[in-house]
Amino acid sequence: IGANNALINFFDNYKNFNEFEKEHKCICDFFEYGMGENLITGKYVNEMLWYEYIILNPEINHRVIMKKNRKSHYFLITATKKDLDNNDSIIIVTLNDITKEIEIQERLKHLNENLEDLVDEKTKELQVLNENLEKRVQQELEENRKKDRTLIQQSRFAALGEMLGNIAHQWRQPLSAISSTVSSMKIQLE
């Protein structure tokens, strides 16, 4: 009775289960087509009634999709056969709403895809940065080599200038002595 009330609450355009039964002999009238594994979409599955198929394959998590207010709701569905005392039997169908879980899985799948795209994008950016970094390192190395060459050349010129200064000093010393001797001789001659 409680389960039937939950069904009537889902299909809110019916007041009670008897009203639902007048219009529909089978809940399978509401099964929708969709994507997914083990989805029951109609009255027959593999040429068997859907509930017989479920009873014969209990190890499978069977699913159905039903719409409420144009929104798809996902359910795990099970069916069990109960024998009654008078050689009759009834089929008990249980529906468990897994809509939230499916929505979360879809969101996670979407986030995962976005994450993969983001990782790919960041990987490409890192590759570009690495290539640019290598080029910049090469440029900096080349500039440092040029500076080193310039510094070496400047130090050579400085050493050469110092050496020329020393040579000039060495030349000036005797010339200075000769010049003073000549000056003194000139004075003596006069």
PDB file of C-alpha atoms in Angstrom:
ATOM      1  CA  ILE A   1       0.000   0.000   0.000  1.00  0.00           C
ATOM      2  CA  GLY A   2       2.824   2.386   0.831  1.00  0.00           C
ATOM      3  CA  ALA A   3       4.611   1.566  -2.377  1.00  0.00           C
ATOM      4  CA  ASN A   4       1.451   2.139  -4.364  1.00  0.00           C
ATOM      5  CA  ASN A   5       1.045   5.529  -2.670  1.00  0.00           C
ATOM      6  CA  ALA A   6       4.628   6.431  -3.627  1.00  0.00           C
ATOM      7  CA  LEU A   7       3.777   5.477  -7.213  1.00  0.00           C
ATOM      8  CA  ILE A   8       0.667   7.684  -7.136  1.00  0.00           C
ATOM      9  CA  ASN A   9       2.762  10.530  -5.679  1.00  0.00           C
ATOM     10  CA  PHE A  10       5.149  10.166  -8.623  1.00  0.00           C
ATOM     11  CA  PHE A  11       2.281  10.179 -11.120  1.00  0.00           C
ATOM     12  CA  ASP A  12       0.523  13.079  -9.432  1.00  0.00           C
ATOM     13  CA  ASN A  13      -2.325  13.258 -11.955  1.00  0.00           C
ATOM     14  CA  TYR A  14      -3.975  10.203 -10.292  1.00  0.00           C
ATOM     15  CA  LYS A  15      -5.801  10.356  -6.958  1.00  0.00           C
ATOM     16  CA  ASN A  16      -5.288   6.729  -5.957  1.00  0.00           C
ATOM     17  CA  PHE A  17      -3.970   3.412  -7.214  1.00  0.00           C
ATOM     18  CA  ASN A  18      -7.401   2.218  -8.431  1.00  0.00           C
ATOM     19  CA  GLU A  19      -7.653   5.270 -10.682  1.00  0.00           C
ATOM     20  CA  PHE A  20      -4.156   4.486 -12.026  1.00  0.00           C
ATOM     21  CA  GLU A  21      -5.179   0.835 -12.680  1.00  0.00           C
ATOM     22  CA  LYS A  22      -8.246   1.915 -14.673  1.00  0.00           C
ATOM     23  CA  GLU A  23      -6.085   3.651 -17.264  1.00  0.00           C
ATOM     24  CA  HIS A  24      -2.929   1.525 -17.175  1.00  0.00           C
ATOM     25  CA  LYS A  25      -2.541  -2.236 -16.886  1.00  0.00           C
ATOM     26  CA  CYS A  26       1.242  -2.011 -16.707  1.00  0.00           C
ATOM     27  CA  ILE A  27       3.738   0.477 -15.401  1.00  0.00           C
ATOM     28  CA  CYS A  28       5.700  -0.308 -18.559  1.00  0.00           C
ATOM     29  CA  ASP A  29       3.401   2.186 -20.352  1.00  0.00           C
ATOM     30  CA  PHE A  30       5.616   4.880 -18.802  1.00  0.00           C
ATOM     31  CA  PHE A  31       9.020   3.398 -19.646  1.00  0.00           C
ATOM     32  CA  GLU A  32      11.012   5.805 -21.803  1.00  0.00           C
ATOM     33  CA  TYR A  33      13.786   5.195 -24.299  1.00  0.00           C
ATOM     34  CA  GLY A  34      17.215   6.418 -23.365  1.00  0.00           C
ATOM     35  CA  MET A  35      20.904   5.698 -23.223  1.00  0.00           C
ATOM     36  CA  GLY A  36      22.409   3.306 -20.732  1.00  0.00           C
ATOM     37  CA  GLU A  37      23.142  -0.299 -19.931  1.00  0.00           C
ATOM     38  CA  ASN A  38      20.425  -2.736 -18.876  1.00  0.00           C
ATOM     39  CA  LEU A  39      17.672  -0.264 -19.706  1.00  0.00           C
ATOM     40  CA  ILE A  40      14.143  -1.688 -19.952  1.00  0.00           C
ATOM     41  CA  THR A  41      12.304   0.419 -22.532  1.00  0.00           C
ATOM     42  CA  GLY A  42       9.059  -1.391 -23.227  1.00  0.00           C
ATOM     43  CA  LYS A  43       6.696  -4.238 -22.517  1.00  0.00           C
ATOM     44  CA  TYR A  44       8.988  -6.894 -24.043  1.00  0.00           C
ATOM     45  CA  VAL A  45      12.677  -7.648 -23.651  1.00  0.00           C
ATOM     46  CA  ASN A  46      14.202 -10.434 -25.747  1.00  0.00           C
ATOM     47  CA  GLU A  47      10.693 -11.660 -26.626  1.00  0.00           C
ATOM     48  CA  MET A  48       9.729 -11.977 -22.925  1.00  0.00           C
ATOM     49  CA  LEU A  49       7.572  -9.759 -20.772  1.00  0.00           C
ATOM     50  CA  TRP A  50       9.827  -7.234 -19.090  1.00  0.00           C
ATOM     51  CA  TYR A  51       9.180  -8.516 -15.539  1.00  0.00           C
ATOM     52  CA  GLU A  52       9.842 -12.141 -16.631  1.00  0.00           C
ATOM     53  CA  TYR A  53      13.155 -11.031 -18.091  1.00  0.00           C
ATOM     54  CA  ILE A  54      14.053  -9.277 -14.816  1.00  0.00           C
ATOM     55  CA  ILE A  55      13.047 -12.334 -12.763  1.00  0.00           C
ATOM     56  CA  LEU A  56      15.206 -14.614 -14.961  1.00  0.00           C
ATOM     57  CA  ASN A  57      18.192 -12.235 -14.776  1.00  0.00           C
ATOM     58  CA  PRO A  58      18.403 -11.090 -11.135  1.00  0.00           C
ATOM     59  CA  GLU A  59      22.179 -10.521 -11.261  1.00  0.00           C
ATOM     60  CA  ILE A  60      21.713  -7.566 -13.629  1.00  0.00           C
ATOM     61  CA  ASN A  61      20.923  -4.092 -12.303  1.00  0.00           C
ATOM     62  CA  HIS A  62      17.963  -3.291 -14.510  1.00  0.00           C
ATOM     63  CA  ARG A  63      16.997   0.329 -15.032  1.00  0.00           C
ATOM     64  CA  VAL A  64      14.031   2.253 -16.354  1.00  0.00           C
ATOM     65  CA  ILE A  65      13.454   5.875 -17.214  1.00  0.00           C
ATOM     66  CA  MET A  66      10.110   7.540 -16.546  1.00  0.00           C
ATOM     67  CA  LYS A  67       9.175  11.184 -17.008  1.00  0.00           C
ATOM     68  CA  LYS A  68       7.551  13.458 -14.503  1.00  0.00           C
ATOM     69  CA  ASN A  69       6.820  17.052 -15.468  1.00  0.00           C
ATOM     70  CA  ARG A  70       8.946  16.580 -18.617  1.00  0.00           C
ATOM     71  CA  LYS A  71      11.960  15.609 -16.507  1.00  0.00           C
ATOM     72  CA  SER A  72      13.511  12.153 -16.812  1.00  0.00           C
ATOM     73  CA  HIS A  73      13.726  10.132 -13.612  1.00  0.00           C
ATOM     74  CA  TYR A  74      15.936   7.062 -13.409  1.00  0.00           C
ATOM     75  CA  PHE A  75      15.025   3.960 -11.399  1.00  0.00           C
ATOM     76  CA  LEU A  76      16.599   0.656 -10.511  1.00  0.00           C
ATOM     77  CA  ILE A  77      13.846  -1.903 -11.054  1.00  0.00           C
ATOM     78  CA  THR A  78      13.526  -5.389  -9.611  1.00  0.00           C
ATOM     79  CA  ALA A  79      10.808  -7.968  -9.936  1.00  0.00           C
ATOM     80  CA  THR A  80      10.217 -11.015  -7.774  1.00  0.00           C
ATOM     81  CA  LYS A  81       7.602 -13.698  -8.028  1.00  0.00           C
ATOM     82  CA  LYS A  82       5.802 -14.686  -4.800  1.00  0.00           C
ATOM     83  CA  ASP A  83       3.783 -17.868  -4.691  1.00  0.00           C
ATOM     84  CA  LEU A  84       0.513 -17.650  -2.765  1.00  0.00           C
ATOM     85  CA  ASP A  85      -1.191 -20.432  -0.842  1.00  0.00           C
ATOM     86  CA  ASN A  86      -3.912 -21.034  -3.457  1.00  0.00           C
ATOM     87  CA  ASN A  87      -1.435 -21.914  -6.268  1.00  0.00           C
ATOM     88  CA  ASP A  88      -1.572 -18.333  -7.507  1.00  0.00           C
ATOM     89  CA  SER A  89       1.395 -16.029  -7.621  1.00  0.00           C
ATOM     90  CA  ILE A  90       1.995 -12.312  -7.668  1.00  0.00           C
ATOM     91  CA  ILE A  91       4.804 -10.259  -9.148  1.00  0.00           C
ATOM     92  CA  ILE A  92       6.279  -7.655  -6.810  1.00  0.00           C
ATOM     93  CA  VAL A  93       7.992  -4.805  -8.645  1.00  0.00           C
ATOM     94  CA  THR A  94      10.299  -2.481  -6.754  1.00  0.00           C
ATOM     95  CA  LEU A  95      11.480   0.854  -8.110  1.00  0.00           C
ATOM     96  CA  ASN A  96      14.347   2.738  -6.453  1.00  0.00           C
ATOM     97  CA  ASP A  97      14.825   6.319  -7.612  1.00  0.00           C
ATOM     98  CA  ILE A  98      18.461   6.849  -8.647  1.00  0.00           C
ATOM     99  CA  THR A  99      17.929  10.150 -10.460  1.00  0.00           C
ATOM    100  CA  LYS A 100      20.243  12.089  -8.122  1.00  0.00           C
ATOM    101  CA  GLU A 101      23.009   9.509  -8.519  1.00  0.00           C
ATOM    102  CA  ILE A 102      22.706   9.619 -12.325  1.00  0.00           C
ATOM    103  CA  GLU A 103      22.770  13.441 -12.292  1.00  0.00           C
ATOM    104  CA  ILE A 104      25.865  13.394 -10.075  1.00  0.00           C
ATOM    105  CA  GLN A 105      27.535  10.838 -12.365  1.00  0.00           C
ATOM    106  CA  GLU A 106      26.741  13.024 -15.387  1.00  0.00           C
ATOM    107  CA  ARG A 107      28.107  16.083 -13.613  1.00  0.00           C
ATOM    108  CA  LEU A 108      31.252  14.190 -12.644  1.00  0.00           C
ATOM    109  CA  LYS A 109      31.624  12.932 -16.198  1.00  0.00           C
ATOM    110  CA  HIS A 110      31.244  16.491 -17.501  1.00  0.00           C
ATOM    111  CA  LEU A 111      33.730  17.799 -14.926  1.00  0.00           C
ATOM    112  CA  ASN A 112      36.141  15.004 -15.832  1.00  0.00           C
ATOM    113  CA  GLU A 113      35.901  15.887 -19.526  1.00  0.00           C
ATOM    114  CA  ASN A 114      36.426  19.570 -18.696  1.00  0.00           C
ATOM    115  CA  LEU A 115      39.349  18.631 -16.485  1.00  0.00           C
ATOM    116  CA  GLU A 116      40.915  16.627 -19.303  1.00  0.00           C
ATOM    117  CA  ASP A 117      40.480  19.610 -21.631  1.00  0.00           C
ATOM    118  CA  LEU A 118      41.976  21.909 -19.012  1.00  0.00           C
ATOM    119  CA  VAL A 119      44.927  19.559 -18.474  1.00  0.00           C
ATOM    120  CA  ASP A 120      45.482  19.383 -22.247  1.00  0.00           C
ATOM    121  CA  GLU A 121      45.331  23.170 -22.498  1.00  0.00           C
ATOM    122  CA  LYS A 122      47.750  23.655 -19.591  1.00  0.00           C
ATOM    123  CA  THR A 123      50.070  20.994 -21.040  1.00  0.00           C
ATOM    124  CA  LYS A 124      50.168  22.875 -24.342  1.00  0.00           C
ATOM    125  CA  GLU A 125      50.838  26.137 -22.489  1.00  0.00           C
ATOM    126  CA  LEU A 126      53.687  24.463 -20.597  1.00  0.00           C
ATOM    127  CA  GLN A 127      55.130  23.110 -23.841  1.00  0.00           C
ATOM    128  CA  VAL A 128      55.020  26.604 -25.369  1.00  0.00           C
ATOM    129  CA  LEU A 129      56.605  28.039 -22.220  1.00  0.00           C
ATOM    130  CA  ASN A 130      59.315  25.362 -22.324  1.00  0.00           C
ATOM    131  CA  GLU A 131      60.064  26.121 -25.971  1.00  0.00           C
ATOM    132  CA  ASN A 132      60.143  29.858 -25.263  1.00  0.00           C
ATOM    133  CA  LEU A 133      62.263  29.251 -22.176  1.00  0.00           C
ATOM    134  CA  GLU A 134      64.787  27.266 -24.211  1.00  0.00           C
ATOM    135  CA  LYS A 135      64.925  30.073 -26.779  1.00  0.00           C
ATOM    136  CA  ARG A 136      65.333  32.693 -24.060  1.00  0.00           C
ATOM    137  CA  VAL A 137      68.045  30.647 -22.352  1.00  0.00           C
ATOM    138  CA  GLN A 138      69.891  30.376 -25.681  1.00  0.00           C
ATOM    139  CA  GLN A 139      69.514  34.130 -26.260  1.00  0.00           C
ATOM    140  CA  GLU A 140      70.742  34.930 -22.742  1.00  0.00           C
ATOM    141  CA  LEU A 141      73.674  32.553 -23.169  1.00  0.00           C
ATOM    142  CA  GLU A 142      74.583  34.206 -26.466  1.00  0.00           C
ATOM    143  CA  GLU A 143      74.320  37.685 -24.918  1.00  0.00           C
ATOM    144  CA  ASN A 144      76.468  36.573 -21.957  1.00  0.00           C
ATOM    145  CA  ARG A 145      79.072  35.159 -24.355  1.00  0.00           C
ATOM    146  CA  LYS A 146      79.122  38.491 -26.242  1.00  0.00           C
ATOM    147  CA  LYS A 147      79.548  40.358 -22.962  1.00  0.00           C
ATOM    148  CA  ASP A 148      82.315  37.964 -21.936  1.00  0.00           C
ATOM    149  CA  ARG A 149      84.073  38.480 -25.279  1.00  0.00           C
ATOM    150  CA  THR A 150      83.729  42.239 -24.908  1.00  0.00           C
ATOM    151  CA  LEU A 151      85.101  42.126 -21.351  1.00  0.00           C
ATOM    152  CA  ILE A 152      88.010  39.915 -22.431  1.00  0.00           C
ATOM    153  CA  GLN A 153      88.761  42.261 -25.338  1.00  0.00           C
ATOM    154  CA  GLN A 154      88.558  45.303 -23.078  1.00  0.00           C
ATOM    155  CA  SER A 155      90.896  43.697 -20.535  1.00  0.00           C
ATOM    156  CA  ARG A 156      93.341  42.865 -23.361  1.00  0.00           C
ATOM    157  CA  PHE A 157      93.201  46.453 -24.599  1.00  0.00           C
ATOM    158  CA  ALA A 158      93.748  47.674 -21.030  1.00  0.00           C
ATOM    159  CA  ALA A 159      96.741  45.351 -20.647  1.00  0.00           C
ATOM    160  CA  LEU A 160      98.054  46.446 -24.044  1.00  0.00           C
ATOM    161  CA  GLY A 161      97.626  50.104 -23.059  1.00  0.00           C
ATOM    162  CA  GLU A 162      99.439  49.511 -19.782  1.00  0.00           C
ATOM    163  CA  MET A 163     102.241  47.736 -21.641  1.00  0.00           C
ATOM    164  CA  LEU A 164     102.514  50.573 -24.155  1.00  0.00           C
ATOM    165  CA  GLY A 165     102.602  53.028 -21.253  1.00  0.00           C
ATOM    166  CA  ASN A 166     105.467  51.074 -19.708  1.00  0.00           C
ATOM    167  CA  ILE A 167     107.333  50.945 -23.032  1.00  0.00           C
ATOM    168  CA  ALA A 168     106.781  54.669 -23.532  1.00  0.00           C
ATOM    169  CA  HIS A 169     108.074  55.281 -20.028  1.00  0.00           C
ATOM    170  CA  GLN A 170     111.127  53.134 -20.785  1.00  0.00           C
ATOM    171  CA  TRP A 171     111.766  55.103 -23.990  1.00  0.00           C
ATOM    172  CA  ARG A 172     111.239  58.450 -22.295  1.00  0.00           C
ATOM    173  CA  GLN A 173     113.785  57.712 -19.579  1.00  0.00           C
ATOM    174  CA  PRO A 174     116.849  57.516 -21.893  1.00  0.00           C
ATOM    175  CA  LEU A 175     115.493  60.226 -24.162  1.00  0.00           C
ATOM    176  CA  SER A 176     115.074  62.443 -21.172  1.00  0.00           C
ATOM    177  CA  ALA A 177     118.639  61.735 -20.113  1.00  0.00           C
ATOM    178  CA  ILE A 178     119.892  62.454 -23.674  1.00  0.00           C
ATOM    179  CA  SER A 179     117.831  65.636 -23.792  1.00  0.00           C
ATOM    180  CA  SER A 180     119.241  66.921 -20.513  1.00  0.00           C
ATOM    181  CA  THR A 181     122.803  66.034 -21.628  1.00  0.00           C
ATOM    182  CA  VAL A 182     122.269  67.842 -24.949  1.00  0.00           C
ATOM    183  CA  SER A 183     120.827  70.858 -23.112  1.00  0.00           C
ATOM    184  CA  SER A 184     123.763  70.964 -20.784  1.00  0.00           C
ATOM    185  CA  MET A 185     126.195  70.666 -23.744  1.00  0.00           C
ATOM    186  CA  LYS A 186     124.413  73.442 -25.541  1.00  0.00           C
ATOM    187  CA  ILE A 187     124.757  75.670 -22.521  1.00  0.00           C
ATOM    188  CA  GLN A 188     128.452  74.841 -22.262  1.00  0.00           C
ATOM    189  CA  LEU A 189     128.955  75.604 -25.916  1.00  0.00           C
ATOM    190  CA  GLU A 190     127.351  78.950 -25.553  1.00  0.00           C
TER     191      GLU A 190
END
